[in-house]
C-alpha atoms as an extended CHARMM CRD file, in Angstrom:
* protein
*
       111  EXT
         1         1  MET       CA            -33.7990000000       13.8960000000        4.5840000000  PROA      1               0.0000000000
         2         2  VAL       CA            -34.0470000000       10.3490000000        3.2630000000  PROA      2               0.0000000000
         3         3  SER       CA            -31.5130000000        9.5190000000        0.5530000000  PROA      3               0.0000000000
         4         4  LYS       CA            -32.5390000000        7.9170000000       -2.7170000000  PROA      4               0.0000000000
         5         5  PRO       CA            -31.7960000000        4.2040000000       -3.1590000000  PROA      5               0.0000000000
         6         6  LEU       CA            -28.5480000000        3.2430000000       -4.8960000000  PROA      6               0.0000000000
         7         7  PHE       CA            -28.5680000000        0.6630000000       -7.7070000000  PROA      7               0.0000000000
         8         8  ARG       CA            -25.7440000000       -1.3380000000       -9.2960000000  PROA      8               0.0000000000
         9         9  ILE       CA            -26.5660000000       -2.0460000000      -12.9410000000  PROA      9               0.0000000000
        10        10  GLN       CA            -24.6540000000       -4.5970000000      -15.0160000000  PROA      10              0.0000000000
        11        11  PHE       CA            -25.2050000000       -4.7360000000      -18.7680000000  PROA      11              0.0000000000
        12        12  ILE       CA            -23.4860000000       -5.7310000000      -22.0090000000  PROA      12              0.0000000000
        13        13  ASN       CA            -22.4860000000       -2.9880000000      -24.4430000000  PROA      13              0.0000000000
        14        14  GLN       CA            -20.4870000000       -3.7610000000      -27.5960000000  PROA      14              0.0000000000
        15        15  GLY       CA            -19.0740000000       -6.9950000000      -26.1330000000  PROA      15              0.0000000000
        16        16  LYS       CA            -17.9960000000       -5.3960000000      -22.8390000000  PROA      16              0.0000000000
        17        17  LEU       CA            -19.5360000000       -5.7740000000      -19.3820000000  PROA      17              0.0000000000
        18        18  TYR       CA            -20.4840000000       -2.3900000000      -17.9200000000  PROA      18              0.0000000000
        19        19  GLU       CA            -21.0730000000       -2.0030000000      -14.1780000000  PROA      19              0.0000000000
        20        20  LEU       CA            -22.5520000000        1.3570000000      -13.2010000000  PROA      20              0.0000000000
        21        21  TYR       CA            -24.1040000000        2.9030000000      -10.1060000000  PROA      21              0.0000000000
        22        22  ALA       CA            -27.1960000000        5.0910000000      -10.3540000000  PROA      22              0.0000000000
        23        23  ARG       CA            -29.9490000000        6.5020000000       -8.1760000000  PROA      23              0.0000000000
        24        24  GLU       CA            -32.7610000000        6.0830000000      -10.7180000000  PROA      24              0.0000000000
        25        25  VAL       CA            -33.7480000000        2.9330000000      -12.6150000000  PROA      25              0.0000000000
        26        26  ALA       CA            -37.1390000000        2.4820000000      -14.2700000000  PROA      26              0.0000000000
        27        27  GLN       CA            -38.9300000000        0.9290000000      -17.1870000000  PROA      27              0.0000000000
        28        28  ALA       CA            -38.5650000000        3.3690000000      -20.0690000000  PROA      28              0.0000000000
        29        29  SER       CA            -41.4700000000        4.7740000000      -22.0340000000  PROA      29              0.0000000000
        30        30  VAL       CA            -39.7670000000        3.2430000000      -25.0960000000  PROA      30              0.0000000000
        31        31  LEU       CA            -40.8270000000       -0.4120000000      -25.3090000000  PROA      31              0.0000000000
        32        32  GLY       CA            -38.0480000000       -2.8720000000      -24.4270000000  PROA      32              0.0000000000
        33        33  PHE       CA            -35.6940000000       -0.4340000000      -22.6990000000  PROA      33              0.0000000000
        34        34  VAL       CA            -34.6260000000        0.2830000000      -19.1080000000  PROA      34              0.0000000000
        35        35  GLU       CA            -34.0720000000        3.9330000000      -18.2190000000  PROA      35              0.0000000000
        36        36  ILE       CA            -31.0450000000        4.7070000000      -16.0270000000  PROA      36              0.0000000000
        37        37  GLY       CA            -30.5220000000        8.1620000000      -14.5440000000  PROA      37              0.0000000000
        38        38  ASP       CA            -28.6460000000       10.1080000000      -11.8740000000  PROA      38              0.0000000000
        39        39  PHE       CA            -25.3450000000        8.2690000000      -12.3840000000  PROA      39              0.0000000000
        40        40  VAL       CA            -23.0120000000        8.0110000000       -9.3840000000  PROA      40              0.0000000000
        41        41  PHE       CA            -19.2350000000        7.8820000000       -9.7470000000  PROA      41              0.0000000000
        42        42  GLY       CA            -16.4370000000        7.9400000000       -7.1630000000  PROA      42              0.0000000000
        43        43  GLU       CA            -15.0280000000       11.2330000000       -5.9490000000  PROA      43              0.0000000000
        44        44  ARG       CA            -12.0640000000       12.7230000000       -7.8080000000  PROA      44              0.0000000000
        45        45  THR       CA            -10.3590000000       13.4470000000       -4.4920000000  PROA      45              0.0000000000
        46        46  GLU       CA             -9.2370000000        9.8310000000       -4.1610000000  PROA      46              0.0000000000
        47        47  VAL       CA             -5.4960000000        9.2250000000       -4.3660000000  PROA      47              0.0000000000
        48        48  VAL       CA             -5.8140000000        6.0590000000       -6.4760000000  PROA      48              0.0000000000
        49        49  VAL       CA             -7.5050000000        6.6570000000       -9.8360000000  PROA      49              0.0000000000
        50        50  ASP       CA             -9.1320000000        3.7130000000      -11.6190000000  PROA      50              0.0000000000
        51        51  PRO       CA             -8.7030000000        4.1870000000      -15.4080000000  PROA      51              0.0000000000
        52        52  SER       CA            -11.8110000000        2.0950000000      -16.1210000000  PROA      52              0.0000000000
        53        53  GLU       CA            -13.9760000000        4.3370000000      -13.9230000000  PROA      53              0.0000000000
        54        54  GLU       CA            -12.4370000000        7.4400000000      -15.5080000000  PROA      54              0.0000000000
        55        55  LYS       CA            -13.3510000000        6.0730000000      -18.9530000000  PROA      55              0.0000000000
        56        56  LEU       CA            -16.9590000000        5.5770000000      -17.7960000000  PROA      56              0.0000000000
        57        57  LYS       CA            -17.0840000000        9.0910000000      -16.3220000000  PROA      57              0.0000000000
        58        58  ALA       CA            -15.9250000000       10.4940000000      -19.6580000000  PROA      58              0.0000000000
        59        59  GLU       CA            -18.3660000000        8.3280000000      -21.6520000000  PROA      59              0.0000000000
        60        60  PHE       CA            -21.3550000000        9.3660000000      -19.5230000000  PROA      60              0.0000000000
        61        61  ALA       CA            -20.3180000000       12.9970000000      -18.9460000000  PROA      61              0.0000000000
        62        62  GLY       CA            -23.2980000000       15.2270000000      -19.6130000000  PROA      62              0.0000000000
        63        63  VAL       CA            -25.7130000000       12.2810000000      -19.9040000000  PROA      63              0.0000000000
        64        64  LYS       CA            -28.8700000000       12.8280000000      -17.8460000000  PROA      64              0.0000000000
        65        65  ARG       CA            -30.5150000000        9.5000000000      -18.6510000000  PROA      65              0.0000000000
        66        66  SER       CA            -29.5390000000        6.4650000000      -20.6650000000  PROA      66              0.0000000000
        67        67  LEU       CA            -31.8250000000        3.8810000000      -22.2470000000  PROA      67              0.0000000000
        68        68  VAL       CA            -30.4150000000        0.3450000000      -22.2440000000  PROA      68              0.0000000000
        69        69  PRO       CA            -32.1380000000       -2.5200000000      -24.1020000000  PROA      69              0.0000000000
        70        70  MET       CA            -33.7240000000       -5.0030000000      -21.6680000000  PROA      70              0.0000000000
        71        71  GLN       CA            -31.9830000000       -7.9620000000      -23.2840000000  PROA      71              0.0000000000
        72        72  ALA       CA            -28.5790000000       -6.3390000000      -22.5800000000  PROA      72              0.0000000000
        73        73  ILE       CA            -29.2500000000       -6.1000000000      -18.8160000000  PROA      73              0.0000000000
        74        74  ILE       CA            -27.4910000000       -8.7880000000      -16.7780000000  PROA      74              0.0000000000
        75        75  ARG       CA            -28.7330000000       -7.7030000000      -13.3630000000  PROA      75              0.0000000000
        76        76  ILE       CA            -29.8720000000       -4.7510000000      -11.2710000000  PROA      76              0.0000000000
        77        77  ASP       CA            -29.2080000000       -4.7390000000       -7.5240000000  PROA      77              0.0000000000
        78        78  GLU       CA            -30.1830000000       -2.2270000000       -4.8730000000  PROA      78              0.0000000000
        79        79  VAL       CA            -27.0530000000       -1.7840000000       -2.7470000000  PROA      79              0.0000000000
        80        80  ASP       CA            -26.0950000000        0.0090000000        0.4730000000  PROA      80              0.0000000000
        81        81  LYS       CA            -22.6050000000        1.0990000000       -0.5790000000  PROA      81              0.0000000000
        82        82  GLN       CA            -21.1600000000        2.2830000000       -3.8370000000  PROA      82              0.0000000000
        83        83  GLY       CA            -18.3970000000        0.2340000000       -5.4160000000  PROA      83              0.0000000000
        84        84  THR       CA            -16.1880000000        1.0820000000       -8.3630000000  PROA      84              0.0000000000
        85        85  ALA       CA            -17.8800000000        1.5880000000      -11.7180000000  PROA      85              0.0000000000
        86        86  ARG       CA            -16.0190000000       -0.3710000000      -14.3690000000  PROA      86              0.0000000000
        87        87  ILE       CA            -15.8770000000       -1.8130000000      -17.8500000000  PROA      87              0.0000000000
        88        88  SER       CA            -14.5220000000       -5.3370000000      -18.1940000000  PROA      88              0.0000000000
        89        89  ASP       CA            -14.1320000000       -7.9540000000      -20.8900000000  PROA      89              0.0000000000
        90        90  THR       CA            -16.7050000000      -10.7230000000      -20.9580000000  PROA      90              0.0000000000
        91        91  ASP       CA            -14.1610000000      -13.1990000000      -22.3820000000  PROA      91              0.0000000000
        92        92  GLY       CA            -17.0200000000      -14.6310000000      -24.4430000000  PROA      92              0.0000000000
        93        93  LYS       CA            -18.6770000000      -15.9890000000      -21.2940000000  PROA      93              0.0000000000
        94        94  VAL       CA            -21.6590000000      -13.6170000000      -21.2790000000  PROA      94              0.0000000000
        95        95  THR       CA            -23.9740000000      -13.1980000000      -24.2430000000  PROA      95              0.0000000000
        96        96  PRO       CA            -27.0890000000      -11.0270000000      -24.2980000000  PROA      96              0.0000000000
        97        97  PHE       CA            -30.2750000000      -13.0530000000      -24.5870000000  PROA      97              0.0000000000
        98        98  PRO       CA            -31.7130000000      -12.6170000000      -28.0860000000  PROA      98              0.0000000000
        99        99  MET       CA            -35.3950000000      -11.8760000000      -27.9450000000  PROA      99              0.0000000000
       100       100  SER       CA            -38.1010000000      -10.0290000000      -29.7710000000  PROA      100             0.0000000000
       101       101  PHE       CA            -40.9490000000       -8.1730000000      -28.1440000000  PROA      101             0.0000000000
       102       102  PHE       CA            -43.0020000000       -8.5960000000      -31.2930000000  PROA      102             0.0000000000
       103       103  PRO       CA            -43.5910000000      -12.3600000000      -31.7600000000  PROA      103             0.0000000000
       104       104  ASP       CA            -45.6260000000      -11.8140000000      -34.9590000000  PROA      104             0.0000000000
       105       105  GLN       CA            -42.6410000000      -10.2430000000      -36.6950000000  PROA      105             0.0000000000
       106       106  GLY       CA            -39.5740000000      -11.9650000000      -38.0540000000  PROA      106             0.0000000000
       107       107  PRO       CA            -38.8810000000      -15.3050000000      -39.7110000000  PROA      107             0.0000000000
       108       108  GLY       CA            -41.9730000000      -17.5060000000      -39.9520000000  PROA      108             0.0000000000
       109       109  GLY       CA            -44.1930000000      -14.8230000000      -38.4130000000  PROA      109             0.0000000000
       110       110  LYS       CA            -46.8510000000      -12.6230000000      -39.9210000000  PROA      110             0.0000000000
       111       111  SER       CA            -45.7560000000       -9.4000000000      -41.5920000000  PROA      111             0.0000000000
């Protein structure tokens, strides 16, 4: 049996940098969003517990798929090995790129 690819997804959420691992990443049917599914977290049998990863496990418990706005995505990598999922401060160094998918809307555009 061939295993599914593993992706590391980094995105900004409420001023924090999220780094998650998932088996499914695709363009969502909702315009401007990336769909992330089949989240992968470390095993609970590990002796050392990372509180950041535990917070992510709790936040995404019961979530089958998550839609993340494209402009919040920093990068998506296909990786061979899983690392630690985490939430970290951006220290003001990373800002999501502001963009609109509807150029006719907004200031100076047609209504």
